Tab-separated table of C-alpha atoms in Angstrom:
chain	number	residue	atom	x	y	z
A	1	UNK	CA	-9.524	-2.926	30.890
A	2	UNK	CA	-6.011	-2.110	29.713
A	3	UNK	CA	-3.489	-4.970	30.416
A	4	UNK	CA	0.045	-4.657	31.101
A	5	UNK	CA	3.461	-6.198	30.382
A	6	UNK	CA	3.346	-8.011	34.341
A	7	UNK	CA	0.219	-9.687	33.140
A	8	UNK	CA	1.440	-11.307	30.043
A	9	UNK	CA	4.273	-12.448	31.505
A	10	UNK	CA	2.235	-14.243	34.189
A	11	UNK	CA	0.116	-16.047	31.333
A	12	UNK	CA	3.403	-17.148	30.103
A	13	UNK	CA	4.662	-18.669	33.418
A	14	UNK	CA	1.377	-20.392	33.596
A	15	UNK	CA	1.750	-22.248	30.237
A	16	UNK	CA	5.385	-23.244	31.506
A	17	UNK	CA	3.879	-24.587	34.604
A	18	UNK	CA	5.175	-27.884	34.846
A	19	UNK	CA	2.336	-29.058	36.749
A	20	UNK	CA	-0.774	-26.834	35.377
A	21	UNK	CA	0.626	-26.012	31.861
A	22	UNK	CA	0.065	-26.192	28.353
A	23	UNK	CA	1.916	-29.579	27.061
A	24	UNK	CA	2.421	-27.772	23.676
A	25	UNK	CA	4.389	-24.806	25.581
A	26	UNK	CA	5.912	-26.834	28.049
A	27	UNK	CA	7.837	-29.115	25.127
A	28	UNK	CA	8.960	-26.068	23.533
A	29	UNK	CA	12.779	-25.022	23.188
A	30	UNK	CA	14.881	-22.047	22.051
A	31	UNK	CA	15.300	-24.163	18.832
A	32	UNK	CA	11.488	-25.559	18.440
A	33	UNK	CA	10.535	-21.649	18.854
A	34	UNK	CA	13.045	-19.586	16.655
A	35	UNK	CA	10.724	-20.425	13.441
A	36	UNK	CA	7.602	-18.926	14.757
A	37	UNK	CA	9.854	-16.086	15.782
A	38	UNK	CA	10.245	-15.495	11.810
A	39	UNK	CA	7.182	-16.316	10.854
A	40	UNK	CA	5.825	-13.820	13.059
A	41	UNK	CA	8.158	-10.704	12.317
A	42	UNK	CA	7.457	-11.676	8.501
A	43	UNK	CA	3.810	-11.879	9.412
A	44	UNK	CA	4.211	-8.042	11.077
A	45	UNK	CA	5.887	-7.281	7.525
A	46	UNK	CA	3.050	-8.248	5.725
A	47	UNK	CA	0.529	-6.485	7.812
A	48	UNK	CA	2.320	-3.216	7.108
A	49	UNK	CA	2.673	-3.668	3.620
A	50	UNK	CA	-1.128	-4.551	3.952
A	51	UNK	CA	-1.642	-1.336	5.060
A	52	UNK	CA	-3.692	-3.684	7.502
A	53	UNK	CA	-3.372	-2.139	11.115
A	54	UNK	CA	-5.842	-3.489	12.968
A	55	UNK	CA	-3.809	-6.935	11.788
A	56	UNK	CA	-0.736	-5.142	12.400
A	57	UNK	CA	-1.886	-4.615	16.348
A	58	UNK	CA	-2.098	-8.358	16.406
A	59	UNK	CA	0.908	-9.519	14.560
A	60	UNK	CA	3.115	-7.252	17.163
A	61	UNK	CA	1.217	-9.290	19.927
A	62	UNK	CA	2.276	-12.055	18.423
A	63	UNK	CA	5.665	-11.573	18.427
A	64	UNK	CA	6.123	-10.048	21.687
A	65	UNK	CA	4.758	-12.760	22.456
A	66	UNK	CA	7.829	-14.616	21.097
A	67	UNK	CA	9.961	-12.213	23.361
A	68	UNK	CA	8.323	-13.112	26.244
A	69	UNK	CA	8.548	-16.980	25.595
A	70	UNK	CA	12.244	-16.470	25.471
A	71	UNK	CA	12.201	-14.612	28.823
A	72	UNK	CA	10.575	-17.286	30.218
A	73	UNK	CA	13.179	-19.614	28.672
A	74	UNK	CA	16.090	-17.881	29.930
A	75	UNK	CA	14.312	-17.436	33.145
A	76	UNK	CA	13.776	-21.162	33.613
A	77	UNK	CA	17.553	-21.705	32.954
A	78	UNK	CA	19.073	-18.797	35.136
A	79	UNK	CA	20.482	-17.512	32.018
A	80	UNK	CA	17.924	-13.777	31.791
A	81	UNK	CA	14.400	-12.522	32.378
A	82	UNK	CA	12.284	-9.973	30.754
A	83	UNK	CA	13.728	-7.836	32.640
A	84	UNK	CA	17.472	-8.524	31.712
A	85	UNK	CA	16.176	-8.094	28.185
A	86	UNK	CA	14.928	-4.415	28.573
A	87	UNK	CA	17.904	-3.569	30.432
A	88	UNK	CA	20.247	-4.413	27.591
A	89	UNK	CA	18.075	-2.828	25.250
A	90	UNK	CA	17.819	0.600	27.065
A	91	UNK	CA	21.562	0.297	27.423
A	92	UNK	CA	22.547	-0.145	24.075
A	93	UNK	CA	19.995	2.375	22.520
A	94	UNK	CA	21.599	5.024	24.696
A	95	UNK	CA	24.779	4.020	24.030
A	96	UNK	CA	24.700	4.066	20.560
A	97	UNK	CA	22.890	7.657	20.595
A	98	UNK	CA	25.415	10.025	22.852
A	99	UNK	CA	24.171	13.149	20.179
A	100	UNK	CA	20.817	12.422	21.681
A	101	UNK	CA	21.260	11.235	25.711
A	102	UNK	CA	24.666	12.764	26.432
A	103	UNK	CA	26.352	16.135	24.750
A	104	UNK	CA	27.946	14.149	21.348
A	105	UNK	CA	27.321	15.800	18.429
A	106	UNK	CA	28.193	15.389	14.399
A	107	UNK	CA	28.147	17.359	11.290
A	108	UNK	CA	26.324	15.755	9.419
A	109	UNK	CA	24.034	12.221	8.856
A	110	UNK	CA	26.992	10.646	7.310
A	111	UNK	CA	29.355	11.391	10.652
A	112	UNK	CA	26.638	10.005	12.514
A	113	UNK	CA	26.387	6.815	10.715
A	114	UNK	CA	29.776	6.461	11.049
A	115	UNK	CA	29.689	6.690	14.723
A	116	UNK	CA	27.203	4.300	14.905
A	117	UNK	CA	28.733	1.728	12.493
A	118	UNK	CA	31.895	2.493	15.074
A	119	UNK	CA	30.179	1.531	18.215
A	120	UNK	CA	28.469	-1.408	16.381
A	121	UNK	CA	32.062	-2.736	15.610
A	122	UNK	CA	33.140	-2.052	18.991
A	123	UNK	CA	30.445	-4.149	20.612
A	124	UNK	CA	31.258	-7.003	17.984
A	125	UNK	CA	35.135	-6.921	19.271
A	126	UNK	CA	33.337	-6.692	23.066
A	127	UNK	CA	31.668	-10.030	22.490
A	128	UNK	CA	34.720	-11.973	21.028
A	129	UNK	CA	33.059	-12.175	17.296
A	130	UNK	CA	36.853	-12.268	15.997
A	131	UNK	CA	38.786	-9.567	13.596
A	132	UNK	CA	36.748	-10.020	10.676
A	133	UNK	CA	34.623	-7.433	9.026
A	134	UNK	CA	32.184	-9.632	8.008
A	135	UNK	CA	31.593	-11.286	11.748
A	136	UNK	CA	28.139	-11.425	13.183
A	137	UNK	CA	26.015	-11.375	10.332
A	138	UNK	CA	23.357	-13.977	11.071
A	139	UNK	CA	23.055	-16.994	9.034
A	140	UNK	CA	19.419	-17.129	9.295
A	141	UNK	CA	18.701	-14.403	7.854
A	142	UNK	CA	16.500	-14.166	4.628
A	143	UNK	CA	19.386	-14.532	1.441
A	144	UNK	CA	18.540	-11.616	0.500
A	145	UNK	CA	18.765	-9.283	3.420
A	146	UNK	CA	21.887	-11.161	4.224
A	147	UNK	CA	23.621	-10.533	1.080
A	148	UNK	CA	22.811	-6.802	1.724
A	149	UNK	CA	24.731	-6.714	5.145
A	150	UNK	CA	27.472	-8.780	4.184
A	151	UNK	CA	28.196	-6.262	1.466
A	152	UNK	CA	27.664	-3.224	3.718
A	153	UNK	CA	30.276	-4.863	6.130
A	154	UNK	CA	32.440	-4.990	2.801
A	155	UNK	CA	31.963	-1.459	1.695
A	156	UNK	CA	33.117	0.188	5.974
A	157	UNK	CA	36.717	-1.328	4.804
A	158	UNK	CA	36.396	-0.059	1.198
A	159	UNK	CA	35.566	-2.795	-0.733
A	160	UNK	CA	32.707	-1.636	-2.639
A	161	UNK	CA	32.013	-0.690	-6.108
A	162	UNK	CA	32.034	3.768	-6.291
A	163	UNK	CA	28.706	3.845	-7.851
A	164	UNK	CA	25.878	1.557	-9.005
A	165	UNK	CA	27.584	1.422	-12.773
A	166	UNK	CA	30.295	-0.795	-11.553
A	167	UNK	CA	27.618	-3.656	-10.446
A	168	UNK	CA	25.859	-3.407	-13.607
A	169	UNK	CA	28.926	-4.210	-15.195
A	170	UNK	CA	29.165	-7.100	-12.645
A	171	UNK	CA	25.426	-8.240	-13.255
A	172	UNK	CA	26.362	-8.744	-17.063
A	173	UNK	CA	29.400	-10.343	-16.305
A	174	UNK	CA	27.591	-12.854	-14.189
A	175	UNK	CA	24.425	-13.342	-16.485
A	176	UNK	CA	27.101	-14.339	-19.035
A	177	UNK	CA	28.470	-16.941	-17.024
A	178	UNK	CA	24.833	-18.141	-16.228
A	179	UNK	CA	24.711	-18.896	-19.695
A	180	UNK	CA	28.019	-20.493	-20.202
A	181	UNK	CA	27.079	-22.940	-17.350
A	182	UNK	CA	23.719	-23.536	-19.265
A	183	UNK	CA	25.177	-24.213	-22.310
A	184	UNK	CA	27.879	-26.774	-20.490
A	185	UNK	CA	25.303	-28.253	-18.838
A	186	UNK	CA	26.994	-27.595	-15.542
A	187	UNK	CA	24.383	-28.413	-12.774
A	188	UNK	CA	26.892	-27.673	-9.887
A	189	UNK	CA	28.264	-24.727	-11.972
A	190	UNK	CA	25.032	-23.014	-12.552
A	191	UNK	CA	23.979	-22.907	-8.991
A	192	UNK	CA	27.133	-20.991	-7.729
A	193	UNK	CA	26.608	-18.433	-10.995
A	194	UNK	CA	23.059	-18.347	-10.395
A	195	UNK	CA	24.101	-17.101	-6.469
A	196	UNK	CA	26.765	-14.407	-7.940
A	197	UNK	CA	23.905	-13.222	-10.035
A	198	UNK	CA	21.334	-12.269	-7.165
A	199	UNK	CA	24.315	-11.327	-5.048
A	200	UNK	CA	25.360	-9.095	-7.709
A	201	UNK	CA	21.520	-7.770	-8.007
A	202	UNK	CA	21.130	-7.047	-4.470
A	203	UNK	CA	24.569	-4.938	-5.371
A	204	UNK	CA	22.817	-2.903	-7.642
A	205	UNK	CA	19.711	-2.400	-5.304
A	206	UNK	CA	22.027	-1.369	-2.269
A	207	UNK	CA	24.130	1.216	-3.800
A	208	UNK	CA	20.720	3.053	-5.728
A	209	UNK	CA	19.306	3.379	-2.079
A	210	UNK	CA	16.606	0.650	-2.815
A	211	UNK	CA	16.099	-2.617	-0.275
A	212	UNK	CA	16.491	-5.735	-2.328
A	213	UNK	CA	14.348	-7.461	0.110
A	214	UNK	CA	11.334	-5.590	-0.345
A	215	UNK	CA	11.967	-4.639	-3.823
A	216	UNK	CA	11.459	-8.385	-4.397
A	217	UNK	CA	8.516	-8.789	-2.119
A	218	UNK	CA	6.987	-5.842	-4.355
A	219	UNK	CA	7.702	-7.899	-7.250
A	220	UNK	CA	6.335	-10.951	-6.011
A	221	UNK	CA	2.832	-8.703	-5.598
A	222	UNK	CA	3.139	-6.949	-8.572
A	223	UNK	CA	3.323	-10.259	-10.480
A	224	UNK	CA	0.482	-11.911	-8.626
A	225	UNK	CA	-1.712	-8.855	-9.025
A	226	UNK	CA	-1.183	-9.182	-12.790
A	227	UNK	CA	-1.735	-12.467	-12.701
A	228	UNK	CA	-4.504	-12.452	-11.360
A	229	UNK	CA	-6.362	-9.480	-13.823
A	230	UNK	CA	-4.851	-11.668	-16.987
A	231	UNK	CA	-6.622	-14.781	-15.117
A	232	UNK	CA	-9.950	-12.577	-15.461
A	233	UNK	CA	-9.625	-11.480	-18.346
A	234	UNK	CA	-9.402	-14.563	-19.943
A	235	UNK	CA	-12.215	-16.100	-17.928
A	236	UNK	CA	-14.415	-13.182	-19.276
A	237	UNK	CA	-13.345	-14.389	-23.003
A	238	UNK	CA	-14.530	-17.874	-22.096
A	239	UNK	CA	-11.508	-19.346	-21.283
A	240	UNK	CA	-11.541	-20.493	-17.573
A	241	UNK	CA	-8.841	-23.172	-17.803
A	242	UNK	CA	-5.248	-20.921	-18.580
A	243	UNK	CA	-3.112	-24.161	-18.731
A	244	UNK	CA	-5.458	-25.131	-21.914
A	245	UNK	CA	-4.201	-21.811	-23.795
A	246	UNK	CA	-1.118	-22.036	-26.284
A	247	UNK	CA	1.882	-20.098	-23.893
A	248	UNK	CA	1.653	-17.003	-27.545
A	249	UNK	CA	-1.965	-17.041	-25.761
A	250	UNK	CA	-1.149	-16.531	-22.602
A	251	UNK	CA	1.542	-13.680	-22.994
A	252	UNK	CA	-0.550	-11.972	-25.392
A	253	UNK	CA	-3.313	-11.946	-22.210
A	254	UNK	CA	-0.062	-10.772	-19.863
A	255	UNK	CA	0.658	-7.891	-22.027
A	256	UNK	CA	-3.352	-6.402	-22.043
A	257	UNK	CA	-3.393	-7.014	-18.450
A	258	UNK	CA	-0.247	-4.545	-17.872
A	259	UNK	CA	-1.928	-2.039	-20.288
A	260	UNK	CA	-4.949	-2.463	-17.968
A	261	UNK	CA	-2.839	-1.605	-14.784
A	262	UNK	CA	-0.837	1.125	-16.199
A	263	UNK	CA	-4.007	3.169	-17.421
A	264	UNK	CA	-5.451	2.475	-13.576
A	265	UNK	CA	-2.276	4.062	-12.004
């Protein structure tokens, strides 16, 4: 038997019950929930990049599960309900599409960005976020990602390098202060170059089309994949503890274990 929406949100108001409920659920708050939240949209991430979707089908669960706890929350407090929430949802998704539910139409995918990016700013001014381009951006969002829409924000009032050359230029720049910091021995110093320097990266990745985010999640992979092959290839030349290996050793493993993976691909 298929169940519905109604249903989970009645399982929900019975683990807020304050007589019959769960003690874990009842003691929860918007604050004590908002890292599960992440956890579980990360944990969606993962099960796509798993190529996992019988996981996947889970991990959504889970987080509209999160959804629904905040209903409940809001519910609870007379602030919304699940049903509040899909109202404002529908509303703004036809809002923000008039070429699709109403008789707007633009040239070309670039006009139609700008439209949205137009309505976007519109709602921001709506909800008193102040005059600032750079309003709204979330502060816990992952660095990363964060860095990529605060530079976005940036580029709608022009400030934005013309091509991907000009934050090369800007990488180097900032790697060279990385250094003079090192060699000052400037702890404070090198953090704040350290930040330029992946702020300038995610630069680079954002104007070549390429989302930093995932870029780096692909390099975290393709590092423990390789990793992993040079672990078992030294394990088949008898040497199963790595840290007892001289670090010309261990490189020299590193560098037949990417030979192995590039004739595999």
């Amino acid at each position: 038997m298929a169940h519905k929406i109604e249903e989970l949100l009645h399982i929900m108001a019975r683990l807020r019950d304050p007589g019959k409920g769960c003690p874990w659920d009842l003691k929860q708050d918007w604050n004590s929930i908002a890292p599960y939240t992440i956890e579980e949209a990360y944990e969606v991430a993962d099960a796509i990049e798993q190529g996992d979707f019988d996981e996947l089908r889970s991990e959504l669960g889970d987080l509209l599960f999160q959804v629904v706890f905040y209903a409940r929350l809001g519910e609870e407090q007379g602030r919304f309900d699940f049903d509040g929430i899909v109202d404002a949802i529908c509303e703004k998704m036809i809002r923000r599409h008039p070429h699709v539910f109403a008789d707007s139409e633009y040239e070309d995918e670039t006009a139609l960005k700008a439209a949205w990016d137009a309505e976007k700013s519109r709602e921001r001014q709506d909800r008193n976020q102040g005059s600032s381009a750079l309003e709204g951006v979330a502060l816990a969002l992952p660095a990363l990602v964060r860095a990529d829409k605060l530079q976005k924000r940036a580029a709608r009032v022009g400030f934005d390098w013309p091509d991907a050359g000009g934050a090369m230029d800007k990488l180097l720049e900032e790697l060279e202060e990385v250094q003079q910091a090192v060699e000052e021995a400037d702890a404070e110093a090198l953090k704040d170059e350290l930040g330029d320097l992946l702020f300038a990266a995610v630069n680079i990745a954002r104007l070549l089309g390429v989302d930093a985010e995932q870029a780096l999640r692909r390099g975290n992979s393709n590092f423990e994949s390789r990793f992993h092959r040079m672990e078992n290839l030294l394990r088949a030349e008898g040497h199963e503890d790595p840290a007892s290996l001289s670090l010309k050793q261990l490189e020299n493993a590193w560098e037949r274990a990417k030979a192995m993976e590039k004739m595999e691909t």
